[in-house]
Amino acid sequence: MATMEMSTGTGPAVAVALAVAVLTWLWKTMVQLVWRPYAVGRALARQGVRGPAYRFFVGSGDEANAMRAAASGEVLDWRCHDVVPLVLPHYRSWMSRYGKVFVSWSGSTPTLCAGDYDMVKQILSNRTGLYCKTELQPNLLALFGKGLAFINGDDWARHRRVVHPAFTMDKLKMMTKTMAECGQQVIREWEVRATAAAGQRSVQLEVGKQFEELTTNVIARTTFGSSYKEGKEVFVAQQELQLIAFSTINSVHLPGLQYVPTKMNVRRWQLEKKVRGTLMAMIHERQAAATKEGRGYGNDLLGLMLEANAAAGGGPTSMTIDEIIDECKTFFFAGHDTTSHLLTWTMFLLGTHPNWQERLRQEVLRECGSDKEAISDGDALNKLKLVTMVLYETLRLYGPVSMIARMVTADVNLGGVWVPKGTVTTIPIAILHRDADVWGADAGEFNPLRFRHGVNRAAAHAGALLAFSLGARSCIGQDLAILEAKTTLAMILRRFSFEVSPEYVHAPMDLLTLQPQCGLPVVFKLLDQ
Ligand code: HEM
Ligand SMILES: *[C@@H]1O[C@H](CO)[C@@H](O)[C@H](O)[C@H]1NC(C)=O
């Protein structure tokens, strides 16, 4: 009724306003979807940067999807380490057609591939905020929280100052014992199973699952110390939330649907409440322990973070409790799958290179002693030069993170190319790590010795290994990850010899992190003591 009354008097004015609004919207949309991509594409082409054609609305998405679909189901020979055709097939194809630096289209957003180390260095070393993190999908942001990995500018600097003290080497070394205890627990179980296998003293295990469990335990204990049991429950809840988020990532998002009490939403709310409630209670307990009982905040990541935060005095340089909670979530999200897959790929390479496996075993026995001696400090691990070289080579060929991205926040001259504001630059780590111009003619081969003079002298560029990224925003947990990997490998090597099972299918797949599509079955043989 109301609309009918309205149409008599104010009708024409409303119609005109409506028409203007629609036309403005149409105009803006056309500029965004037609004119701008065309103009930017032309400007880049004039500078010699070419790429797949922009198609209305979908950009180069269809072409990329077709190449991804063609690559899915492909399997590599286990001696082949070139994962790019499986992981970034569209990039491989475009690069061969247009060169190391090319432009593609994510919808109407120009995406500049920085496939050149000079350009990468310029992006990652710039501290002015010109290249910031791209925005996360809302449902993923809700899941991961606004932790270090996703924030920009002053917020990022404030968080990083508070979080950094927890990750210094002297603090991490104190966590070695905890890591070794977690490792021991897993390895004992393998021993029991190998011993139970009558006569042969060997057992086949899918190590991906094993390492997932191990790295969850380690991150729960390094983050939450003695309250790790509740901490682990938080992480298990987060894992389920992650599954829920991924399962809905490609479905249609009706506005308001997230408030409807569907079965999945109810479960999500339960889990979110549990995560926040448990973390909140833990933090209050620590604060009480430190301020009322004089016991200190604790020597785990949470405690060290709270201590640094208390030192910031609650002023504008400190973090709120909700921000601390988000950092705890970030440690799990950023530090758990990554480290687990690093271990898995290292086992793959050692399981297929028995000579290297034996060299590493000798080194571990020499520096850390036999299985009877506990690994309790980082100093012995520091002497494991060959183990370190193998870990770097694994990070080069099978680095868990295949690609990172930055958004350009103002027009900029990037390596001689004028790049307009709003462009996304991608850094295809998996491709750069195989650049023969930088790594040499044997770039495609497993050759840990390239790192014998250190990580910065392995290639023609000092910062060529990008597995943890470079510069101010490089991985804050890299020393923790390496320490954990070394501890675990040392313990495995002195107890077992192992080989990759013939059942293994070499099909690396990128699901946020690079992993073997069907896991990694490994046959372990107990060594005589
Ligand atoms: C092998 C294991 C790991 C790999 C390969 C890895 C890789 C990376 C990479 C490539 C980045 C940069 C991302 C970007 O620029 O978009 C990053 C950032 C980050 N990583 Fe890791 N990571 C590992 C382990 C860990 C661990 C164990 C933790 C924490 C416990 C952690 C916490 C973080 C955080 C908080 C950031 C964001 C840092 C910032 O922006 O200031 N990572 N990691
Ligand atoms: C960051 O990039 C801008 C634009 O290219 C440049 O003017 C500035 O000097 C760079 N800053 C650093 C620290 O590299």
Coordinates of N, CA and C in Angstrom, one line a residue, residues 388-470:
T388 N 71.2 -29.6 8.6 CA 70.8 -28.3 8.2 C 70.7 -28.1 6.7
M389 N 71.8 -28.6 6.0 CA 71.9 -28.5 4.6 C 70.7 -29.2 3.9
V390 N 70.4 -30.4 4.4 CA 69.3 -31.2 3.9 C 67.9 -30.5 4.1
L391 N 67.8 -29.9 5.3 CA 66.5 -29.1 5.5 C 66.4 -27.9 4.6
Y392 N 67.5 -27.2 4.4 CA 67.4 -26.1 3.4 C 67.1 -26.6 2.0
E393 N 67.7 -27.7 1.6 CA 67.4 -28.2 0.3 C 66.0 -28.7 0.2
T394 N 65.4 -29.2 1.3 CA 64.0 -29.6 1.3 C 63.1 -28.4 1.1
L395 N 63.5 -27.3 1.9 CA 62.7 -26.1 1.8 C 62.8 -25.5 0.4
R396 N 63.9 -25.7 -0.3 CA 64.0 -25.2 -1.6 C 63.1 -25.9 -2.6
L397 N 63.2 -27.3 -2.6 CA 62.5 -28.1 -3.5 C 61.0 -28.3 -3.1
Y398 N 60.8 -28.4 -1.8 CA 59.4 -28.8 -1.4 C 59.0 -27.8 -0.2
G399 N 59.3 -26.5 -0.4 CA 58.9 -25.6 0.6 C 57.4 -25.6 0.8
P400 N 57.0 -25.6 2.1 CA 55.5 -25.7 2.3 C 54.7 -24.5 1.7
V401 N 55.3 -23.4 1.6 CA 54.6 -22.2 1.1 C 55.1 -22.0 -0.4
S402 N 54.2 -22.2 -1.3 CA 54.5 -22.1 -2.8 C 54.5 -20.7 -3.3
M403 N 53.7 -19.8 -2.7 CA 53.6 -18.5 -3.3 C 53.1 -17.5 -2.2
I404 N 53.6 -16.3 -2.2 CA 53.0 -15.3 -1.3 C 52.7 -14.0 -2.2
A405 N 51.9 -13.1 -1.6 CA 51.4 -12.0 -2.4 C 51.4 -10.7 -1.6
R406 N 51.5 -9.6 -2.3 CA 51.4 -8.3 -1.7 C 50.6 -7.4 -2.6
M407 N 49.9 -6.4 -1.9 CA 49.1 -5.5 -2.6 C 49.9 -4.1 -2.7
V408 N 49.9 -3.5 -3.9 CA 50.7 -2.3 -4.1 C 49.7 -1.1 -3.7
T409 N 50.1 -0.3 -2.6 CA 49.2 0.7 -2.1 C 49.3 2.1 -2.7
A410 N 50.3 2.2 -3.6 CA 50.4 3.5 -4.4 C 51.1 3.2 -5.7
D411 N 50.9 4.0 -6.7 CA 51.6 3.8 -8.0 C 53.1 3.7 -7.7
V412 N 53.8 2.8 -8.3 CA 55.2 2.6 -7.9 C 56.0 2.1 -9.1
N413 N 57.3 2.5 -9.1 CA 58.2 2.0 -10.1 C 58.9 0.7 -9.5
L414 N 58.5 -0.4 -10.1 CA 59.0 -1.7 -9.6 C 59.9 -2.3 -10.6
G415 N 61.2 -2.2 -10.3 CA 62.2 -2.8 -11.2 C 62.1 -2.2 -12.6
G416 N 61.8 -0.9 -12.7 CA 61.7 -0.3 -14.0 C 60.3 -0.4 -14.6
V417 N 59.4 -1.0 -14.0 CA 58.0 -1.1 -14.5 C 57.1 -0.2 -13.7
W418 N 56.4 0.6 -14.3 CA 55.4 1.4 -13.6 C 54.2 0.5 -13.3
V419 N 53.9 0.4 -12.0 CA 52.8 -0.5 -11.5 C 51.8 0.4 -10.8
P420 N 50.5 0.3 -11.2 CA 49.5 1.1 -10.6 C 49.0 0.6 -9.2
K421 N 48.6 1.6 -8.4 CA 48.0 1.3 -7.1 C 46.9 0.2 -7.3
G422 N 46.8 -0.7 -6.3 CA 45.7 -1.7 -6.4 C 46.2 -3.0 -7.0
T423 N 47.4 -3.0 -7.7 CA 47.9 -4.2 -8.3 C 48.3 -5.2 -7.2
V424 N 48.0 -6.4 -7.4 CA 48.6 -7.4 -6.5 C 49.9 -8.0 -7.2
T425 N 50.9 -8.1 -6.4 CA 52.1 -8.7 -6.9 C 52.2 -10.1 -6.2
T426 N 52.5 -11.1 -7.1 CA 52.7 -12.4 -6.5 C 54.2 -12.8 -6.6
I427 N 54.6 -13.5 -5.6 CA 56.0 -14.0 -5.6 C 56.0 -15.6 -5.6
P428 N 56.2 -16.1 -6.8 CA 56.0 -17.6 -7.0 C 57.2 -18.3 -6.5
I429 N 57.3 -18.5 -5.2 CA 58.5 -19.1 -4.5 C 58.9 -20.4 -5.2
A430 N 57.9 -21.3 -5.5 CA 58.2 -22.6 -6.0 C 59.0 -22.5 -7.4
I431 N 58.6 -21.4 -8.1 CA 59.3 -21.2 -9.4 C 60.6 -20.6 -9.3
L432 N 60.7 -19.6 -8.4 CA 62.0 -18.9 -8.2 C 63.0 -19.9 -7.7
H433 N 62.6 -20.8 -6.8 CA 63.6 -21.8 -6.3 C 64.1 -22.8 -7.3
R434 N 63.6 -22.7 -8.5 CA 64.1 -23.6 -9.6 C 64.7 -22.8 -10.7
D435 N 65.0 -21.5 -10.5 CA 65.6 -20.7 -11.5 C 67.0 -21.0 -11.7
A436 N 67.3 -21.6 -12.9 CA 68.7 -22.1 -13.2 C 69.7 -20.9 -13.3
D437 N 69.2 -19.7 -13.7 CA 70.1 -18.5 -13.7 C 70.6 -18.2 -12.4
V438 N 69.9 -18.5 -11.3 CA 70.3 -18.1 -10.0 C 70.9 -19.3 -9.2
W439 N 70.3 -20.5 -9.4 CA 70.7 -21.6 -8.6 C 71.7 -22.5 -9.3
G440 N 71.9 -22.3 -10.6 CA 72.8 -23.1 -11.3 C 72.1 -24.2 -12.2
A441 N 72.9 -24.8 -13.0 CA 72.4 -25.8 -13.9 C 71.7 -27.0 -13.2
D442 N 72.1 -27.3 -12.0 CA 71.6 -28.4 -11.3 C 70.4 -28.0 -10.4
A443 N 69.7 -26.9 -10.7 CA 68.6 -26.4 -9.9 C 67.5 -27.4 -9.7
G444 N 67.3 -28.3 -10.6 CA 66.3 -29.3 -10.5 C 66.6 -30.5 -9.7
E445 N 67.9 -30.6 -9.3 CA 68.3 -31.8 -8.6 C 68.4 -31.6 -7.1
F446 N 68.3 -32.7 -6.4 CA 68.5 -32.7 -4.9 C 70.0 -32.7 -4.6
N447 N 70.5 -31.5 -4.2 CA 71.9 -31.4 -3.9 C 72.2 -30.6 -2.7
P448 N 72.1 -31.1 -1.5 CA 72.2 -30.4 -0.3 C 73.5 -29.6 -0.2
L449 N 74.6 -30.2 -0.9 CA 75.9 -29.6 -0.8 C 75.9 -28.1 -1.3
R450 N 74.9 -27.7 -2.1 CA 74.9 -26.3 -2.5 C 74.9 -25.4 -1.3
F451 N 74.4 -25.9 -0.2 CA 74.3 -25.0 1.0 C 75.5 -25.2 1.9
R452 N 76.6 -25.8 1.4 CA 77.7 -26.1 2.4 C 78.4 -24.8 2.9
H453 N 78.3 -23.7 2.2 CA 78.9 -22.5 2.7 C 77.8 -21.5 3.3
G454 N 76.7 -22.1 3.7 CA 75.7 -21.3 4.3 C 74.5 -21.0 3.4
V455 N 73.4 -20.6 4.0 CA 72.2 -20.4 3.2 C 72.3 -19.2 2.2
N456 N 73.2 -18.2 2.6 CA 73.2 -17.0 1.7 C 74.3 -17.1 0.6
R457 N 75.0 -18.3 0.6 CA 76.0 -18.4 -0.4 C 75.8 -19.6 -1.3
A458 N 74.5 -20.0 -1.4 CA 74.1 -21.2 -2.1 C 73.8 -20.9 -3.6
A459 N 73.5 -19.6 -3.8 CA 73.0 -19.2 -5.2 C 73.6 -17.8 -5.5
A460 N 73.3 -17.4 -6.8 CA 73.9 -16.1 -7.2 C 73.3 -14.9 -6.5
H461 N 72.2 -15.1 -5.8 CA 71.6 -14.1 -5.0 C 71.7 -14.4 -3.5
A462 N 72.0 -13.5 -2.7 CA 72.1 -13.8 -1.2 C 70.8 -14.3 -0.6
G463 N 69.7 -13.7 -0.9 CA 68.5 -14.1 -0.3 C 67.7 -14.9 -1.2
A464 N 68.3 -16.0 -1.8 CA 67.6 -16.7 -2.8 C 66.6 -17.7 -2.2
L465 N 66.8 -18.2 -1.0 CA 65.9 -19.1 -0.4 C 64.8 -18.3 0.2
L466 N 63.6 -18.5 -0.3 CA 62.5 -17.7 0.1 C 61.4 -18.4 0.9
A467 N 61.8 -19.6 1.4 CA 60.8 -20.5 2.0 C 60.2 -19.8 3.2
F468 N 60.9 -19.0 3.9 CA 60.4 -18.3 5.1 C 60.2 -16.8 4.8
S469 N 60.2 -16.5 3.5 CA 60.2 -15.1 3.0 C 61.4 -14.4 3.5
L470 N 61.5 -13.1 3.3 CA 62.7 -12.3 3.6 C 62.2 -10.9 4.2

